[in-house]
Short mmCIF file of C-alpha atoms and ligand atoms in Angstrom, two decimals:
data_model
loop_
_atom_site.label_atom_id
_atom_site.label_comp_id
_atom_site.label_asym_id
_atom_site.label_seq_id
_atom_site.Cartn_x
_atom_site.Cartn_y
_atom_site.Cartn_z
CA MET A 66 3.68 115.61 -63.74
CA PRO A 67 4.49 112.98 -61.08
CA VAL A 68 2.81 109.62 -61.64
CA SER A 69 1.15 108.66 -58.36
CA ALA A 70 -1.24 105.92 -57.31
CA ASN A 71 -3.92 107.95 -59.08
CA GLY A 72 -2.03 108.10 -62.37
CA PRO A 73 -1.96 111.40 -64.20
CA PHE A 74 -4.51 113.11 -61.93
CA ASP A 75 -3.34 116.12 -59.98
CA PRO A 76 -2.34 114.72 -56.52
CA GLU A 77 -4.58 117.40 -54.96
CA ALA A 78 -7.56 116.00 -56.88
CA PHE A 79 -8.22 113.41 -54.20
CA SER A 80 -7.80 115.63 -51.17
CA ARG A 81 -10.79 116.16 -48.88
CA LEU A 82 -12.02 118.86 -46.53
CA ASP A 83 -12.02 116.28 -43.71
CA GLU A 84 -8.86 114.20 -43.91
CA ALA A 85 -9.45 112.48 -40.55
CA ASP A 86 -9.77 108.70 -40.42
CA ASP A 87 -12.94 107.67 -42.31
CA SER A 88 -13.99 105.28 -39.55
CA LEU A 89 -14.53 108.31 -37.27
CA PHE A 90 -16.97 109.96 -39.69
CA TYR A 91 -18.81 106.75 -40.51
CA ASP A 92 -19.02 105.61 -36.90
CA GLU A 93 -22.15 107.75 -36.67
CA ASP A 94 -25.20 105.66 -37.63
CA ARG A 95 -27.08 107.06 -40.60
CA PHE A 96 -30.30 105.11 -40.96
CA VAL A 97 -31.52 107.53 -43.59
CA ASP A 98 -32.28 107.31 -47.30
CA HIS A 99 -29.56 108.98 -49.31
CA LEU A 100 -31.95 109.60 -52.25
CA ASP A 101 -35.70 110.22 -52.58
CA ALA A 102 -38.06 107.28 -53.13
CA THR A 103 -38.39 107.81 -56.91
CA ALA A 104 -34.62 107.83 -57.38
CA LEU A 105 -34.22 104.75 -55.15
CA GLY A 106 -36.83 103.00 -57.29
CA THR A 107 -34.74 103.83 -60.35
CA VAL A 108 -31.60 102.46 -58.67
CA GLU A 109 -33.40 99.16 -57.94
CA ARG A 110 -34.68 99.00 -61.51
CA VAL A 111 -31.21 99.57 -62.95
CA ILE A 112 -29.66 96.90 -60.71
CA GLY A 113 -32.49 94.47 -61.56
CA THR A 114 -32.26 95.04 -65.32
CA LEU A 115 -28.50 94.75 -65.55
CA THR A 116 -28.19 91.67 -63.36
CA VAL A 117 -28.83 88.85 -65.82
CA GLU A 118 -27.22 86.13 -63.70
CA GLU A 119 -29.86 83.82 -62.14
CA THR A 120 -28.17 83.41 -58.76
CA PRO A 121 -25.26 85.83 -58.69
CA THR A 122 -22.69 86.29 -55.97
CA VAL A 123 -22.94 89.99 -55.20
CA LEU A 124 -20.53 92.41 -53.55
CA ASP A 125 -22.02 95.66 -52.27
CA LEU A 126 -18.96 97.90 -52.08
CA MET A 127 -19.26 100.77 -49.58
CA ALA A 128 -22.45 99.32 -48.22
CA GLY A 129 -24.78 100.88 -45.69
CA TRP A 130 -28.07 99.65 -44.28
CA LYS A 131 -29.74 99.11 -47.67
CA SER A 132 -28.35 97.46 -50.80
CA HIS A 133 -31.25 98.40 -53.15
CA LEU A 134 -31.55 94.87 -54.56
CA PRO A 135 -34.94 94.33 -56.20
CA ASP A 136 -37.21 91.67 -54.66
CA GLN A 137 -36.99 89.43 -57.70
CA MET A 138 -33.21 89.12 -57.42
CA ARG A 139 -32.06 85.78 -56.01
CA PRO A 140 -28.37 86.11 -55.11
CA ALA A 141 -26.48 83.01 -54.06
CA GLU A 142 -24.67 85.27 -51.59
CA THR A 143 -24.47 89.01 -50.97
CA VAL A 144 -21.44 90.44 -49.21
CA GLY A 145 -21.40 94.00 -47.90
CA LEU A 146 -18.17 95.92 -47.37
CA GLY A 147 -18.39 99.19 -45.48
CA LEU A 148 -17.34 101.11 -42.40
CA ASN A 149 -20.33 101.18 -40.09
CA PRO A 150 -20.94 97.82 -38.36
CA ARG A 151 -24.46 98.67 -37.15
CA GLU A 152 -25.62 99.78 -40.59
CA LEU A 153 -24.24 96.59 -42.12
CA GLU A 154 -25.87 94.53 -39.37
CA ARG A 155 -29.28 96.04 -40.14
CA ASN A 156 -28.90 95.46 -43.90
CA ALA A 157 -31.20 92.48 -44.48
CA ALA A 158 -29.87 91.86 -48.00
CA LEU A 159 -26.43 90.87 -46.69
CA ASP A 160 -25.28 87.34 -45.92
CA ARG A 161 -21.78 88.43 -44.96
CA ARG A 162 -20.48 91.75 -43.59
CA VAL A 163 -16.90 93.01 -43.89
CA LEU A 164 -15.50 96.11 -42.21
CA HIS A 165 -12.74 97.49 -44.40
CA ASP A 166 -11.44 100.99 -45.12
CA LEU A 167 -10.79 101.27 -48.88
CA ASN A 168 -8.94 104.56 -48.48
CA ARG A 169 -6.48 103.01 -46.05
CA ASN A 170 -6.19 99.81 -48.05
CA PRO A 171 -7.57 99.66 -51.60
CA THR A 172 -6.92 95.92 -51.83
CA LEU A 173 -10.18 94.05 -51.34
CA PRO A 174 -10.13 91.20 -48.80
CA PHE A 175 -11.51 88.66 -51.28
CA ALA A 176 -10.09 85.95 -53.51
CA ASP A 177 -9.67 86.43 -57.27
CA GLY A 178 -12.81 85.82 -59.34
CA SER A 179 -15.23 85.75 -56.38
CA PHE A 180 -18.16 87.89 -57.63
CA ASP A 181 -20.59 88.04 -60.55
CA VAL A 182 -21.91 91.49 -59.65
CA VAL A 183 -20.25 94.37 -57.79
CA LEU A 184 -22.33 97.41 -56.85
CA CYS A 185 -21.10 100.74 -55.59
CA THR A 186 -24.04 103.01 -54.83
CA VAL A 187 -23.80 106.75 -54.04
CA SER A 188 -20.31 106.26 -52.60
CA VAL A 189 -17.68 106.50 -55.37
CA ASP A 190 -17.28 110.21 -54.49
CA TYR A 191 -15.45 109.23 -51.27
CA LEU A 192 -12.67 107.10 -52.77
CA THR A 193 -9.23 108.69 -52.51
CA LYS A 194 -7.59 105.92 -54.58
CA PRO A 195 -10.40 105.09 -57.00
CA VAL A 196 -8.23 103.66 -59.76
CA GLU A 197 -6.61 101.19 -57.37
CA VAL A 198 -9.98 100.19 -55.96
CA PHE A 199 -11.44 99.71 -59.47
CA ARG A 200 -8.37 97.67 -60.48
CA ASP A 201 -8.73 95.41 -57.47
CA THR A 202 -12.47 95.16 -58.07
CA ALA A 203 -11.67 93.70 -61.50
CA ARG A 204 -9.44 91.16 -59.78
CA VAL A 205 -12.19 89.90 -57.46
CA MET A 206 -14.77 89.67 -60.26
CA LYS A 207 -15.61 86.71 -62.46
CA PRO A 208 -14.94 87.19 -66.19
CA GLY A 209 -17.98 88.81 -67.80
CA GLY A 210 -19.29 90.00 -64.41
CA LEU A 211 -20.89 93.40 -63.91
CA PHE A 212 -19.43 96.37 -62.02
CA LEU A 213 -22.16 98.98 -61.60
CA VAL A 214 -21.33 102.39 -60.13
CA VAL A 215 -24.35 104.53 -59.28
CA PHE A 216 -24.27 108.12 -58.06
CA SER A 217 -26.33 111.26 -57.74
CA ASN A 218 -25.55 114.87 -56.93
CA ARG A 219 -25.88 114.72 -53.14
CA MET A 220 -22.80 114.04 -51.03
CA PHE A 221 -21.12 114.45 -47.67
CA GLN A 222 -19.12 117.51 -48.78
CA GLU A 223 -16.41 117.07 -46.16
CA LYS A 224 -15.64 113.52 -47.26
CA ALA A 225 -16.01 113.81 -51.05
CA VAL A 226 -12.76 114.20 -52.99
CA LYS A 227 -11.96 117.61 -54.45
CA ILE A 228 -12.23 116.58 -58.11
CA TRP A 229 -15.74 115.25 -57.43
CA ARG A 230 -16.88 118.35 -55.55
CA GLU A 231 -15.62 120.60 -58.30
CA SER A 232 -17.12 118.65 -61.23
CA ASP A 233 -20.59 118.95 -62.66
CA ASP A 234 -22.78 115.92 -63.24
CA GLY A 235 -21.62 115.33 -66.82
CA GLU A 236 -17.97 115.61 -65.78
CA ARG A 237 -18.58 113.07 -63.03
CA LEU A 238 -19.87 110.56 -65.56
CA ALA A 239 -16.71 111.09 -67.59
CA LEU A 240 -14.58 110.82 -64.44
CA VAL A 241 -16.03 107.45 -63.45
CA GLU A 242 -15.53 106.21 -67.02
CA ARG A 243 -11.91 107.32 -66.66
CA TYR A 244 -11.54 105.31 -63.43
CA PHE A 245 -12.71 102.20 -65.32
CA GLU A 246 -10.37 102.84 -68.25
CA MET A 247 -7.33 103.57 -66.09
CA ALA A 248 -7.97 100.55 -63.87
CA GLY A 249 -7.99 98.17 -66.85
CA GLY A 250 -9.56 94.74 -66.79
CA PHE A 251 -12.97 95.93 -67.98
CA GLY A 252 -14.78 96.04 -71.32
CA PRO A 253 -16.29 99.26 -72.67
CA CYS A 254 -18.26 101.44 -70.27
CA ARG A 255 -21.95 102.18 -70.68
CA THR A 256 -23.90 104.89 -68.93
CA PHE A 257 -27.42 105.51 -67.71
CA VAL A 258 -28.99 108.84 -66.74
CA SER A 259 -32.35 109.52 -65.11
CA LYS A 260 -33.03 113.15 -64.39
CA GLY A 261 -35.96 115.52 -64.03
CA LEU A 262 -38.60 113.09 -62.70
CA PRO A 263 -41.13 114.63 -60.32
CA ARG A 264 -40.24 114.34 -56.62
CA PRO A 265 -42.73 112.23 -54.61
CA GLU A 266 -45.27 114.39 -52.76
CA ARG A 267 -44.46 112.65 -49.47
CA ASP A 268 -40.79 113.66 -49.72
CA LYS A 269 -39.61 116.26 -47.20
CA TYR A 270 -38.10 118.40 -49.98
CA TYR A 271 -41.26 118.31 -52.12
CA PRO A 272 -42.43 121.77 -50.93
CA LEU A 273 -39.20 123.26 -52.29
CA GLY A 274 -40.33 122.36 -55.81
CA ILE A 275 -37.15 120.51 -56.70
CA PRO A 276 -37.32 117.42 -58.93
CA SER A 277 -36.38 113.91 -57.87
CA ASP A 278 -32.66 113.30 -57.27
CA PRO A 279 -30.92 112.45 -60.54
CA VAL A 280 -29.54 108.94 -60.94
CA TYR A 281 -26.37 108.39 -62.94
CA ALA A 282 -24.75 105.03 -63.56
CA VAL A 283 -21.56 103.92 -65.24
CA TYR A 284 -21.08 100.20 -65.70
CA ALA A 285 -18.83 97.74 -67.47
CA GLU A 286 -18.20 94.03 -67.60
CA ARG A 287 -15.05 92.34 -66.33
CA SER A 288 -13.13 91.38 -69.45
CA GLY A 289 -12.74 87.77 -70.45
CA GLY A 290 -16.46 86.90 -70.46
CA ASP A 291 -18.15 84.59 -72.94
CA PRO A 292 -18.27 86.55 -76.23
CA ALA A 293 -21.30 84.51 -77.36
CA ARG A 294 -23.43 85.67 -74.43
CA ALA A 295 -26.15 88.22 -75.26
CA PRO A 296 -25.36 91.76 -74.11
CA ARG A 297 -26.97 92.90 -70.86
CA PRO A 298 -30.27 94.68 -71.51
CA GLU A 299 -30.22 98.47 -71.31
CA PRO A 300 -32.06 99.82 -68.29
CA ALA A 301 -35.46 100.92 -69.57
CA SER A 302 -36.35 104.55 -70.02
CA GLU A 303 -38.32 106.18 -67.27
CA PRO A 304 -41.87 104.87 -66.93
CA VAL A 305 -43.35 108.11 -68.23
CA PRO A 306 -45.64 107.17 -71.09
CA MET A 307 -45.60 109.16 -74.31
CA PRO A 308 -49.02 109.67 -75.91
CA PRO A 309 -49.63 107.77 -79.19
CA PRO A 310 -48.25 109.51 -82.33
CA GLU A 311 -51.76 110.34 -83.63
CA VAL A 312 -52.59 112.17 -80.40
CA ILE A 313 -49.33 114.16 -80.58
CA SER A 314 -50.02 115.01 -84.19
CA ALA A 315 -53.64 116.12 -83.48
CA ARG A 316 -52.47 118.34 -80.64
CA LYS A 317 -49.81 119.89 -82.89
CA ASN A 318 -52.48 120.69 -85.46
CA GLN A 319 -54.56 122.44 -82.80
CA ALA A 320 -51.65 124.22 -81.11
CA ALA A 321 -52.31 127.63 -82.71
CA LYS A 322 -55.71 127.63 -80.99
CA THR A 323 -55.06 125.70 -77.79
CA LEU A 324 -51.38 126.41 -76.98
CA LEU A 325 -51.26 122.98 -75.34
CA CYS A 326 -48.05 120.96 -75.33
CA PRO A 327 -48.54 118.05 -77.74
CA TYR A 328 -46.75 115.65 -75.37
CA CYS A 329 -48.40 116.41 -72.01
CA ALA A 330 -51.40 118.62 -72.91
CA MET A 331 -50.37 121.30 -70.41
CA ARG A 332 -50.71 124.92 -71.43
CA MET A 333 -47.39 126.31 -72.72
CA LYS A 334 -45.96 129.60 -71.46
CA LYS A 335 -45.04 132.66 -73.48
CA TRP A 336 -41.27 132.90 -73.46
CA ALA A 337 -39.21 135.91 -74.57
CA VAL A 338 -36.36 134.79 -76.81
CA PRO A 339 -32.95 135.68 -75.36
CA GLN A 340 -31.31 138.89 -76.47
CA SER A 341 -27.85 137.77 -77.45
CA PRO A 342 -25.25 139.22 -79.77
CA PHE A 343 -24.37 135.65 -80.82
CA THR A 344 -27.76 134.27 -81.85
CA GLU A 345 -30.32 136.21 -83.73
CA TRP A 346 -33.92 135.21 -83.29
CA ASP A 347 -36.24 136.73 -85.83
CA VAL A 348 -39.31 136.58 -83.56
CA PRO A 349 -39.82 138.27 -80.17
CA PHE A 350 -41.19 135.23 -78.29
CA MET A 351 -42.17 131.58 -78.53
CA PHE A 352 -44.35 129.29 -76.42
CA VAL A 353 -42.51 126.68 -74.33
CA CYS A 354 -43.79 123.77 -72.25
CA PHE A 355 -42.49 124.27 -68.70
CA ASN A 356 -44.12 121.14 -67.24
CA ASP A 357 -41.24 119.34 -65.48
CA ALA A 358 -43.11 116.02 -65.73
CA CYS A 359 -43.72 116.33 -69.50
CA PRO A 360 -42.66 113.01 -71.12
CA TYR A 361 -40.86 114.89 -73.90
CA LEU A 362 -38.56 116.51 -71.31
CA VAL A 363 -38.30 113.53 -68.96
CA ARG A 364 -37.32 111.11 -71.73
CA GLY A 365 -35.04 113.68 -73.31
CA TRP A 366 -32.23 113.30 -70.73
CA ARG A 367 -31.79 109.68 -71.74
CA ALA A 368 -32.21 110.34 -75.46
CA MET A 369 -29.50 113.02 -75.35
CA GLU A 370 -27.20 110.87 -73.23
CA ARG A 371 -27.41 108.11 -75.87
CA GLN A 372 -25.91 110.64 -78.30
CA GLY A 373 -23.09 111.46 -75.87
CA ASN A 374 -24.68 114.68 -74.54
CA TYR A 375 -24.69 114.17 -70.78
CA GLY A 376 -26.92 116.19 -68.48
CA VAL A 377 -29.01 117.87 -71.19
CA SER A 378 -32.64 117.46 -72.23
CA TYR A 379 -35.07 119.61 -74.21
CA ARG A 380 -38.47 121.20 -73.82
CA ALA A 381 -41.15 121.47 -76.50
CA MET A 382 -41.12 124.94 -78.07
CA TYR A 383 -43.86 126.26 -80.35
CA ASN A 384 -43.26 129.00 -82.88
CA PRO A 385 -46.64 130.77 -83.20
CA TRP A 386 -45.43 132.84 -86.16
CA ARG A 387 -44.72 129.84 -88.34
CA ASP A 388 -46.90 127.26 -86.56
CA TYR A 389 -44.33 124.57 -85.85
CA PHE A 390 -42.70 122.79 -82.89
CA THR A 391 -39.01 122.42 -82.24
CA PRO A 392 -36.96 121.23 -79.23
CA VAL A 393 -35.15 123.83 -77.15
CA PRO A 394 -32.22 122.34 -75.18
CA VAL A 395 -32.07 122.68 -71.36
CA PRO A 396 -29.18 121.74 -69.05
CA SER A 397 -31.41 121.91 -65.95
CA LEU A 398 -35.03 122.32 -64.96
CA MET A 399 -34.44 125.96 -64.04
CA ALA A 400 -32.97 126.89 -67.42
CA LEU A 401 -35.02 129.26 -69.64
CA ARG A 402 -37.46 130.13 -66.85
CA GLU A 403 -36.15 133.69 -66.61
CA GLY A 404 -37.66 134.27 -70.07
CA ILE A 405 -41.27 133.41 -69.09
CA ILE A 406 -43.46 136.42 -69.77
CA GLY A 407 -46.91 134.94 -69.25
CA THR A 408 -49.49 132.64 -70.78
CA ASP A 409 -51.24 135.21 -72.94
CA ALA A 410 -52.10 133.57 -76.29
CA SER A 411 -51.88 136.72 -78.39
CA LYS A 412 -48.91 137.65 -80.52
CA GLN A 413 -48.45 140.75 -78.36
CA ALA A 414 -45.28 140.54 -76.28
CA GLY A 415 -45.86 140.32 -72.51
C1 SAM B 510 -23.68 107.66 -48.66
S1 SAM B 510 -23.34 106.13 -47.90
C2 SAM B 510 -24.01 105.00 -49.07
C3 SAM B 510 -24.35 103.68 -48.48
C4 SAM B 510 -24.97 102.69 -49.44
N1 SAM B 510 -24.07 102.30 -50.49
C5 SAM B 510 -26.30 103.17 -50.00
O1 SAM B 510 -26.49 103.09 -51.23
O2 SAM B 510 -27.17 103.60 -49.24
C6 SAM B 510 -21.59 105.97 -48.06
C7 SAM B 510 -21.07 104.64 -47.59
O3 SAM B 510 -19.70 104.52 -47.98
C8 SAM B 510 -19.01 103.80 -47.00
N2 SAM B 510 -17.62 104.27 -47.01
C9 SAM B 510 -17.22 105.56 -46.97
N3 SAM B 510 -15.88 105.64 -46.95
C10 SAM B 510 -15.43 104.36 -47.01
C11 SAM B 510 -14.14 103.79 -47.01
N4 SAM B 510 -13.05 104.55 -46.92
N5 SAM B 510 -14.04 102.44 -47.08
C12 SAM B 510 -15.15 101.67 -47.13
N6 SAM B 510 -16.40 102.16 -47.12
C13 SAM B 510 -16.54 103.49 -47.05
C14 SAM B 510 -19.70 104.14 -45.69
O4 SAM B 510 -19.65 103.05 -44.79
C15 SAM B 510 -21.12 104.47 -46.09
O5 SAM B 510 -21.97 103.42 -45.79
#
């Protein structure tokens, strides 16, 4: 396989449906939010938690009209690099604005060791030479500095690279990790996943019943930092409180009578077990909590990700025949719903 600027990747991997000059596409002003308000809150929280420097110099790579810096952050300077001058002008977080096309020239117009924190939010999908850009990002960072890449599952299809369009969310996490590794100059990558939170009622897509946009992050420190410094704190789990253990336990004890989920107290639904030649279930149905805001489910994405299982959570499942709860894995909020056969509490099917 030929070794190109993008290393061992298939050269086609970074092709795009619209190969015209990026400045043409981004000349159109887009004063819109690229994620819903809950997801944007998560992005701010992740940036705020990971930025431990008191007065960092910040580079917002592929910046638009918002940089998502939390109010409590006190940067010494924030530089935005992007393609739309009016969006950059309106971005109140920026002290300096730089127009630069990273696909034409992946070398950043900054001196070595300039930045403590580099952010790239919902934009990595558009890089046609990501490894070169990541490598040069390492060059412009201070040792021990943070490079935080945040993305979701929405994109401008015509401008996203083929490998991104054709990957699922878990594969995209692995892909961004690969960019870091191939670029060199960084310590080990860490990841963050927030998925399945309820969409705000004011959001225009709320009536469609879809959850909040997922937020994925891959981040690493520029190598060469002070080994004695404490590690950056992990972004906190979603602010969805779990009931105290004694409440969960009491609800479990009552489940045969109430059929309430022990974690959210919503009524579970009768769910026909799948008919599969590969797995044999010895009961005809279970009861499963299908509340998308249940803390057990909402926290599960992160818990699974910590074990290396990206893009999977679990719902609470109750076996009425043996009176016990067990998790049932779900790759999406829609999974398992085809098996719902009602809310009837009896052990009659249907
Ligand atoms: C979806 S917007 C995200 C903007 C911003 N980071 C945010 O979080 O709202 C994609 C941004 O990537 C920038 N961009 C796209 N292609 C680029 C390129 N080739 N070089 C530099 N910036 C680019 C555009 O200017 C645009 O602002």
